[in-house]
GROMACS .gro file of C-alpha atoms in nm:
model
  209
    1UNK     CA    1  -1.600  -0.287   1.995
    2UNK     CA    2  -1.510  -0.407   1.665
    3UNK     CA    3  -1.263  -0.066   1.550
    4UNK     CA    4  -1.133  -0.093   1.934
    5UNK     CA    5  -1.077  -0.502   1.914
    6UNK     CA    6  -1.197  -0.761   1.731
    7UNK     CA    7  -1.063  -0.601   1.442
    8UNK     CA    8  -0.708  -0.665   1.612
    9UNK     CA    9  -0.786  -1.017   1.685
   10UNK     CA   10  -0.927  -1.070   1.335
   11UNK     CA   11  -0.603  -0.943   1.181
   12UNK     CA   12  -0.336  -1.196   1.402
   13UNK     CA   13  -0.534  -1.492   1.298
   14UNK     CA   14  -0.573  -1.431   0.947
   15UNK     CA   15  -0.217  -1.280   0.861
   16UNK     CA   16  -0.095  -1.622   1.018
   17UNK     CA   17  -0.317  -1.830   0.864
   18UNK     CA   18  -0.229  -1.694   0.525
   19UNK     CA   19   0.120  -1.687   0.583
   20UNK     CA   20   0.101  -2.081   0.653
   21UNK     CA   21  -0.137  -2.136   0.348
   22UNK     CA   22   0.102  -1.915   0.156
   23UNK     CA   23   0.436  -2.020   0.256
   24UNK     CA   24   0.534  -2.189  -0.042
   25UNK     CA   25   0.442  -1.907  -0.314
   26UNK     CA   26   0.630  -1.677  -0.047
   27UNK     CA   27   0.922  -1.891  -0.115
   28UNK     CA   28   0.961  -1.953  -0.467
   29UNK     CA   29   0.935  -1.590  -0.510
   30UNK     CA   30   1.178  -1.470  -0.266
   31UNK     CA   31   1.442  -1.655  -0.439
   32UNK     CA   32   1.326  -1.577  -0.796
   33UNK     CA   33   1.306  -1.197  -0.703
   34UNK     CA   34   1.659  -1.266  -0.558
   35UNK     CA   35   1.810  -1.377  -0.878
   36UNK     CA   36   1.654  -1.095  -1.047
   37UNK     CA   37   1.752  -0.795  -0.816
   38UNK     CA   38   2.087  -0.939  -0.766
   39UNK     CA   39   2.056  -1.090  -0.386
   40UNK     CA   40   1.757  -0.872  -0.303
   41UNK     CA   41   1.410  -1.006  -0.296
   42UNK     CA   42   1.286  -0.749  -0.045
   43UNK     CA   43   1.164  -0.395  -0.034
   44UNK     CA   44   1.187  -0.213   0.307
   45UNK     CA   45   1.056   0.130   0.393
   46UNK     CA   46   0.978   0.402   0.610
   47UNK     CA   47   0.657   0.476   0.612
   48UNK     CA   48   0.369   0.673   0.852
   49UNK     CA   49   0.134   0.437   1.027
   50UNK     CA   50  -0.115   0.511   1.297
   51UNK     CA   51  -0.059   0.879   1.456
   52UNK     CA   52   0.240   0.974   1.161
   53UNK     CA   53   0.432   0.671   1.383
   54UNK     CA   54   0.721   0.562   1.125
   55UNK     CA   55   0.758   0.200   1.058
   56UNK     CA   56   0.909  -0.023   0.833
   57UNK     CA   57   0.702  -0.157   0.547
   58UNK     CA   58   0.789  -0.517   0.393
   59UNK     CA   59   0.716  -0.581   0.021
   60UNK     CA   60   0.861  -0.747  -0.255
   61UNK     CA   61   1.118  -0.593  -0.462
   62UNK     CA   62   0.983  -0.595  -0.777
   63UNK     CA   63   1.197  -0.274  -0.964
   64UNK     CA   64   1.619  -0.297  -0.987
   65UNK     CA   65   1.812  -0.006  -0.868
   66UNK     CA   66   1.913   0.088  -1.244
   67UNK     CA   67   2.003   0.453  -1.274
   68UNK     CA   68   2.090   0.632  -1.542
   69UNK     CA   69   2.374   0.847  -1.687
   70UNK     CA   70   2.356   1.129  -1.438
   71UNK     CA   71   2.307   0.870  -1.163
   72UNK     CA   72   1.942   0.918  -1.064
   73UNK     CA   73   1.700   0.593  -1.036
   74UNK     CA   74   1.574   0.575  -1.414
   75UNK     CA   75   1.162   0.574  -1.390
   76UNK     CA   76   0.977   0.295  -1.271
   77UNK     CA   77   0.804   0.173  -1.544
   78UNK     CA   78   1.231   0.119  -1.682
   79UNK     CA   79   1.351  -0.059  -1.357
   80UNK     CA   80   1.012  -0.300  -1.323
   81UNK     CA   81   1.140  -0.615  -1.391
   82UNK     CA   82   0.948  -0.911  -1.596
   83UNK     CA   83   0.879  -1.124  -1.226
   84UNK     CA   84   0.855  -0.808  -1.024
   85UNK     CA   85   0.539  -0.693  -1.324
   86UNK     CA   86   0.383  -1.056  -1.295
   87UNK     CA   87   0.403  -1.051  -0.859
   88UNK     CA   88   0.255  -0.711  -0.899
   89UNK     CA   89  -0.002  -0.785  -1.088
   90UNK     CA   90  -0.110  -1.107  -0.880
   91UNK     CA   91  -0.077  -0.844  -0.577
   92UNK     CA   92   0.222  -1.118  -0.485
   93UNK     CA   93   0.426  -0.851  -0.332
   94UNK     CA   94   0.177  -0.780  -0.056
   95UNK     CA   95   0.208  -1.090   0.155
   96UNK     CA   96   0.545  -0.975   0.330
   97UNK     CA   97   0.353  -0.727   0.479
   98UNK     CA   98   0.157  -0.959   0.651
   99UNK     CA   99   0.469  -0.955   0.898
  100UNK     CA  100   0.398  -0.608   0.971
  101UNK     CA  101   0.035  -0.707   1.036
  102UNK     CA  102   0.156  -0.911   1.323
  103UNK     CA  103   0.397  -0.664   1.443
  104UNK     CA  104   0.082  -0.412   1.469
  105UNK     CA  105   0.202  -0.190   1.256
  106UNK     CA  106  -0.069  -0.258   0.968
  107UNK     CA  107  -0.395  -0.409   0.942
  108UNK     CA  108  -0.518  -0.641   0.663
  109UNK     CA  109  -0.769  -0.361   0.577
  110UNK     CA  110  -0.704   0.025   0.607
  111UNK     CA  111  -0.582   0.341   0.425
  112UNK     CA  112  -0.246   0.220   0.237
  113UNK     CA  113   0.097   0.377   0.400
  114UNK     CA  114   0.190   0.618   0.173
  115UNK     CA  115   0.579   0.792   0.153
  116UNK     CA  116   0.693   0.984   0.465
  117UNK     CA  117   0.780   1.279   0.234
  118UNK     CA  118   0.380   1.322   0.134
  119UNK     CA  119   0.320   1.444   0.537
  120UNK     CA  120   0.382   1.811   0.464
  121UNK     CA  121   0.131   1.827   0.191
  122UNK     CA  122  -0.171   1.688   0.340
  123UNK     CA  123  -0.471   1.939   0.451
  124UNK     CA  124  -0.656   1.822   0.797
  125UNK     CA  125  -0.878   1.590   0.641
  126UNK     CA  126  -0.627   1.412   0.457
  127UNK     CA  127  -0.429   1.395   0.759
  128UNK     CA  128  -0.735   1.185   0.937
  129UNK     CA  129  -0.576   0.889   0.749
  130UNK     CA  130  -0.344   0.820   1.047
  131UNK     CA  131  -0.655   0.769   1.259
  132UNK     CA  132  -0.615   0.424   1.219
  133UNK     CA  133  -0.368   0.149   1.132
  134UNK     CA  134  -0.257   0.154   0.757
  135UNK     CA  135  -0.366  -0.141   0.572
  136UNK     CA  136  -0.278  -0.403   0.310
  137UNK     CA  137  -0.523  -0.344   0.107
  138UNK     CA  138  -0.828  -0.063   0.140
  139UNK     CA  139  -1.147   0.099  -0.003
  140UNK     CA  140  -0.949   0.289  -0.211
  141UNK     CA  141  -0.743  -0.011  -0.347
  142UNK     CA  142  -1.092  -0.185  -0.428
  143UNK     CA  143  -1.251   0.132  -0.641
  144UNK     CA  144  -0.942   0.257  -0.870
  145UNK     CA  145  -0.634   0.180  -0.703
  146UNK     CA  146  -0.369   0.382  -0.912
  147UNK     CA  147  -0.619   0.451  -1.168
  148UNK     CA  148  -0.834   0.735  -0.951
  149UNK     CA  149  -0.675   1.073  -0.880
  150UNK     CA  150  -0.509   1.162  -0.567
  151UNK     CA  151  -0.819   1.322  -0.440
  152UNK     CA  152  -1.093   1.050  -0.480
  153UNK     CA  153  -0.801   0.817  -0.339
  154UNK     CA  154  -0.787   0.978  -0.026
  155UNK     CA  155  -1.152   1.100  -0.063
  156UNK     CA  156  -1.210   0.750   0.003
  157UNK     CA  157  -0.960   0.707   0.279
  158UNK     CA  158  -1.183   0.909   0.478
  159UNK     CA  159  -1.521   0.787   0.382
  160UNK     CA  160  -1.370   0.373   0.526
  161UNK     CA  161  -1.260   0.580   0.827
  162UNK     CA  162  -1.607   0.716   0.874
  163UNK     CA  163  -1.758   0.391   0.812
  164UNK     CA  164  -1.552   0.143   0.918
  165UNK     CA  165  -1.713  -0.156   1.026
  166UNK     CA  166  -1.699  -0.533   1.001
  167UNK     CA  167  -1.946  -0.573   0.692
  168UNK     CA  168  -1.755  -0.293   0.534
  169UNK     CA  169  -1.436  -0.489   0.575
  170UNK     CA  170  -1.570  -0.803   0.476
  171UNK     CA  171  -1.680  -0.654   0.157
  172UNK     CA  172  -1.359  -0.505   0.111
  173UNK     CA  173  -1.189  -0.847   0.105
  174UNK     CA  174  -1.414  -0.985  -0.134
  175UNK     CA  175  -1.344  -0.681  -0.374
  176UNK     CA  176  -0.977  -0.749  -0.316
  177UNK     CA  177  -1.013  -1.114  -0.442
  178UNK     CA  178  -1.191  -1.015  -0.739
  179UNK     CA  179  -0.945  -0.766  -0.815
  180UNK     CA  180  -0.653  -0.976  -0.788
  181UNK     CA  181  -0.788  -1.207  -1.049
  182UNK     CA  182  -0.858  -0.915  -1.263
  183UNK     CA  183  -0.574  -0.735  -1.213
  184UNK     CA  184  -0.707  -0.403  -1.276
  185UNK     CA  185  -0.615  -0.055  -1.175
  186UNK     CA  186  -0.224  -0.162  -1.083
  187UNK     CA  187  -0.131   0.164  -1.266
  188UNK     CA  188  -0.190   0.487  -1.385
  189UNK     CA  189  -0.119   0.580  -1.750
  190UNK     CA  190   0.241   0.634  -1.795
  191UNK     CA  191   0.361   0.514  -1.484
  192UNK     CA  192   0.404   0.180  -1.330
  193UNK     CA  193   0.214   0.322  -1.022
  194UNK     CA  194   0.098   0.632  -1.016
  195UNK     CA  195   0.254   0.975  -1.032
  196UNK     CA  196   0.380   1.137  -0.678
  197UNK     CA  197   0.178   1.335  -0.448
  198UNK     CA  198   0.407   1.570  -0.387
  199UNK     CA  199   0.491   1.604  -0.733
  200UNK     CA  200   0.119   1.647  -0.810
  201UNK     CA  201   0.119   1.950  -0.489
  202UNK     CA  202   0.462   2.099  -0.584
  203UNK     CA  203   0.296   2.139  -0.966
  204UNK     CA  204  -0.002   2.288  -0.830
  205UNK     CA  205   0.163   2.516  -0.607
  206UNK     CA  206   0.382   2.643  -0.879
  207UNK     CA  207   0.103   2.689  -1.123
  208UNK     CA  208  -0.068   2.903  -0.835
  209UNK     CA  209   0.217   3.158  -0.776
   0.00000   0.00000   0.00000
């Protein structure tokens, strides 16, 4: 009843009653993002939700468009500007999705939507992560976040899927608060993020043949 329901329910009324609550911050950062990324504040893009269905995901933009000589994007870690690190790290950049929440494209708690371009590399378990409705934050997010390796991220993808639950979520928010404060795990070494999965497959595949 709760995966089927209440979950829903629980998700409408707390995505609007944070993005009352949060209104002003929402604000004040839309229009200091704006300044920095030269008239854009926001980040849309396609991403696989429940069932591979493609939506639009709404985030801060906190990295410019800079590209370099040859007139490729220069690496994140270059284009993250000094707002876009500090909304980032206060996990700022999230709210917007809260929209998509309402739009049921997200829930507050789930696997995170990863790129459209991973799809092709996923085995059958990995693919169970579009079992449910991507989420704004997850059990992955609240043990590592870009700090764990591909595999233990969607390792433990699959283990919230298997367990999902209303304690489980509850103590997923929790975790998320006390992350936020910390601001740990935000990236892995070298990279504002973390490194591509495809990138990370396409290596392996090459080292293979």
């Amino acid at each position: 009843m709760y995966r089927s329901f209440f979950k829903r329910v629980i998700d409408l009324l707390v995505a609007l009653i944070v993005l009352t609550i949060a209104s002003p911050i929402i604000i004040v950062t839309t229009l200091l993002l704006a300044i920095a990324n030269n008239g854009k504040p926001f980040f849309l893009h396609a991403r696989p939700g429940r069932k591979e269905r493609i939506f639009r995901v709404i985030k801060f933009k906190t990295m410019t468009d800079k590209n370099d000589a040859q007139g490729e994007l220069l690496p994140d870690a270059d284009r993250l500007t000094a707002i876009g690190n500090f909304v980032r790290k206060t996990s700022i950049d999230e709210l917007p999705q809260l929209i998509n929440v309402l739009k049921g494209d997200m829930s507050l708690i789930g696997p995170r939507p990863l790129m459209i371009e991973y799809l092709p590399f996923y085995n059958e378990q990995q693919k169970r992560r579009h079992d449910v409705r991507p989420g704004i934050t997850g059990w992955a997010q609240v043990n590592g976040r870009n700090s764990i390796s591909w595999k233990e991220k969607f390792d433990l993808d699959i283990y919230y899927i298997d367990n999902l639950s209303f304690l489980l979520d509850i103590k997923i928010f929790f975790l998320t608060i006390g992350n936020i404060f910390k601001a740990s795990g935000i990236s892995a070494d070298g990279h504002a993020t973390m490194p591509k999965f495809s990138d990370e497959m396409r290596k392996i595949k090459n080292q293979s043949t």
